[in-house]
Amino acid sequence: MEQAVEDAIADGEFRPKPPEHSGTDQFRAKRVDQDCANHGEDAIELIGFEENGFKFLVDVRRGQKTGFFLDQRDNRRAAASYCQGARMLDLFSYSGGFGVTAAALGGAASVTCVDSSQPALDAGRRNAEANQVGDRA
């Protein structure tokens, strides 16, 4: 899994952030949707981006809401502020946005991510490793 993350970084799949403005995450989601529409079946499956200073890879072809719930950015940051040294349970974790942010930004001692989908759990693991918190999330 770590090699997949390193390969994605080396291949340039982590795109630079667009200029700061309000609605930045919505801008990114729109751009990903356009990229997929423009490339059809040849669209990249994993897209990298940054949120709250952390890296995430999402599956834009099979993921919900282009692979990440972008509207939850502020909630992930707010929840992380309560996690210093805590054990966190992230239910319906999907790609690990809350859990990874709690571990990386909030300093959670450990995060247990629970989801009914194995691909979602794999995405969460990949994102935890991309942010050097795979040992805690």
CSV table of C-alpha atoms in Angstrom, one decimal:
chain,number,residue,atom,x,y,z
A,1,MET,CA,0.0,0.0,0.0
A,2,GLU,CA,2.8,2.4,0.9
A,3,GLN,CA,4.3,1.8,-2.6
A,4,ALA,CA,1.0,2.7,-4.2
A,5,VAL,CA,1.0,6.1,-2.4
A,6,GLU,CA,4.6,6.8,-3.3
A,7,ASP,CA,3.9,5.9,-6.9
A,8,ALA,CA,1.0,8.3,-7.0
A,9,ILE,CA,3.1,11.1,-5.5
A,10,ALA,CA,5.9,10.3,-8.0
A,11,ASP,CA,3.5,10.2,-10.9
A,12,GLY,CA,2.3,13.7,-10.0
A,13,GLU,CA,-1.2,12.6,-9.0
A,14,PHE,CA,-1.1,15.0,-6.1
A,15,ARG,CA,-2.1,18.2,-7.9
A,16,PRO,CA,-1.1,21.6,-6.6
A,17,LYS,CA,-3.8,23.5,-4.7
A,18,PRO,CA,-5.6,26.2,-6.8
A,19,PRO,CA,-5.2,29.8,-5.7
A,20,GLU,CA,-7.0,30.4,-2.4
A,21,HIS,CA,-10.5,31.7,-2.7
A,22,SER,CA,-13.9,30.9,-1.2
A,23,GLY,CA,-15.3,27.7,-2.3
A,24,THR,CA,-11.9,26.1,-3.1
A,25,ASP,CA,-13.0,22.6,-2.4
A,26,GLN,CA,-16.2,23.0,-4.5
A,27,PHE,CA,-13.9,24.3,-7.3
A,28,ARG,CA,-11.8,21.2,-7.0
A,29,ALA,CA,-14.8,18.9,-7.1
A,30,LYS,CA,-16.1,20.7,-10.2
A,31,ARG,CA,-12.7,20.3,-11.9
A,32,VAL,CA,-12.6,16.6,-11.1
A,33,ASP,CA,-16.1,16.2,-12.5
A,34,GLN,CA,-15.0,18.0,-15.7
A,35,ASP,CA,-11.8,16.0,-16.0
A,36,CYS,CA,-13.8,12.8,-15.9
A,37,ALA,CA,-16.4,14.1,-18.3
A,38,ASN,CA,-13.6,15.1,-20.7
A,39,HIS,CA,-11.8,11.8,-20.5
A,40,GLY,CA,-14.7,9.4,-20.2
A,41,GLU,CA,-13.4,5.8,-19.6
A,42,ASP,CA,-9.8,7.0,-19.8
A,43,ALA,CA,-10.2,9.2,-16.7
A,44,ILE,CA,-7.7,8.8,-13.9
A,45,GLU,CA,-9.1,6.6,-11.2
A,46,LEU,CA,-7.2,8.2,-8.3
A,47,ILE,CA,-6.9,11.9,-7.9
A,48,GLY,CA,-4.8,13.5,-5.1
A,49,PHE,CA,-5.6,16.8,-3.4
A,50,GLU,CA,-4.9,18.6,-0.1
A,51,GLU,CA,-7.4,19.5,2.6
A,52,ASN,CA,-6.5,21.2,5.8
A,53,GLY,CA,-2.8,20.7,4.8
A,54,PHE,CA,-3.1,16.9,4.4
A,55,LYS,CA,-3.0,14.7,1.3
A,56,PHE,CA,-5.8,12.5,0.2
A,57,LEU,CA,-6.2,10.2,-2.8
A,58,VAL,CA,-9.8,9.6,-3.9
A,59,ASP,CA,-11.4,7.3,-6.5
A,60,VAL,CA,-13.2,9.8,-8.8
A,61,ARG,CA,-14.8,7.1,-11.0
A,62,ARG,CA,-16.4,4.9,-8.4
A,63,GLY,CA,-16.4,7.1,-5.3
A,64,GLN,CA,-19.4,8.9,-3.8
A,65,LYS,CA,-19.3,12.7,-4.3
A,66,THR,CA,-16.2,12.4,-6.5
A,67,GLY,CA,-14.7,10.2,-3.9
A,68,PHE,CA,-14.7,12.5,-0.9
A,69,PHE,CA,-17.3,14.5,1.0
A,70,LEU,CA,-15.8,17.9,0.3
A,71,ASP,CA,-18.6,19.8,2.2
A,72,GLN,CA,-17.3,18.3,5.5
A,73,ARG,CA,-13.9,20.0,5.4
A,74,ASP,CA,-14.7,22.5,8.2
A,75,ASN,CA,-16.4,19.7,10.3
A,76,ARG,CA,-13.3,17.5,10.0
A,77,ARG,CA,-11.1,20.3,11.2
A,78,ALA,CA,-13.5,21.1,14.1
A,79,ALA,CA,-13.8,17.5,15.2
A,80,ALA,CA,-10.0,17.1,15.1
A,81,SER,CA,-9.7,19.9,17.7
A,82,TYR,CA,-11.3,17.6,20.3
A,83,CYS,CA,-9.0,14.7,19.6
A,84,GLN,CA,-5.6,15.5,21.2
A,85,GLY,CA,-4.4,12.2,22.9
A,86,ALA,CA,-7.9,10.6,22.5
A,87,ARG,CA,-9.0,7.3,21.1
A,88,MET,CA,-11.4,8.0,18.2
A,89,LEU,CA,-14.1,5.9,16.6
A,90,ASP,CA,-14.9,6.9,13.0
A,91,LEU,CA,-18.1,5.2,12.0
A,92,PHE,CA,-19.1,5.2,8.3
A,93,SER,CA,-15.6,6.3,7.7
A,94,TYR,CA,-15.6,6.0,4.0
A,95,SER,CA,-12.2,7.2,2.8
A,96,GLY,CA,-11.0,8.2,6.3
A,97,GLY,CA,-11.4,11.9,6.1
A,98,PHE,CA,-12.5,12.4,9.7
A,99,GLY,CA,-10.1,9.7,11.1
A,100,VAL,CA,-7.0,10.8,9.2
A,101,THR,CA,-7.6,14.5,10.0
A,102,ALA,CA,-8.1,13.6,13.7
A,103,ALA,CA,-4.9,11.7,13.8
A,104,ALA,CA,-2.8,14.1,11.7
A,105,LEU,CA,-4.2,17.4,12.7
A,106,GLY,CA,-5.8,16.7,16.0
A,107,GLY,CA,-3.2,14.4,17.5
A,108,ALA,CA,-5.5,11.5,18.2
A,109,ALA,CA,-3.7,8.7,20.0
A,110,SER,CA,-5.6,6.1,17.9
A,111,VAL,CA,-8.4,6.0,15.4
A,112,THR,CA,-10.6,3.1,14.6
A,113,CYS,CA,-12.3,3.4,11.2
A,114,VAL,CA,-15.4,1.4,10.5
A,115,ASP,CA,-17.2,1.0,7.2
A,116,SER,CA,-19.2,-1.7,5.5
A,117,SER,CA,-17.2,-1.3,2.3
A,118,GLN,CA,-13.8,-2.9,1.9
A,119,PRO,CA,-12.8,-0.5,-0.9
A,120,ALA,CA,-13.7,2.4,1.5
A,121,LEU,CA,-11.5,0.9,4.3
A,122,ASP,CA,-8.7,0.5,1.8
A,123,ALA,CA,-9.0,4.1,0.8
A,124,GLY,CA,-8.9,5.2,4.4
A,125,ARG,CA,-5.7,3.1,5.0
A,126,ARG,CA,-4.1,4.6,1.9
A,127,ASN,CA,-4.9,8.1,3.1
A,128,ALA,CA,-3.6,7.4,6.6
A,129,GLU,CA,-0.4,6.2,5.1
A,130,ALA,CA,-0.1,9.2,2.8
A,131,ASN,CA,-0.2,11.4,5.9
A,132,GLN,CA,2.2,9.3,8.0
A,133,VAL,CA,-0.5,8.3,10.5
A,134,GLY,CA,-1.0,4.7,9.4
A,135,ASP,CA,0.2,3.5,12.7
A,136,ARG,CA,-2.6,5.4,14.5
A,137,ALA,CA,-5.5,5.3,12.0
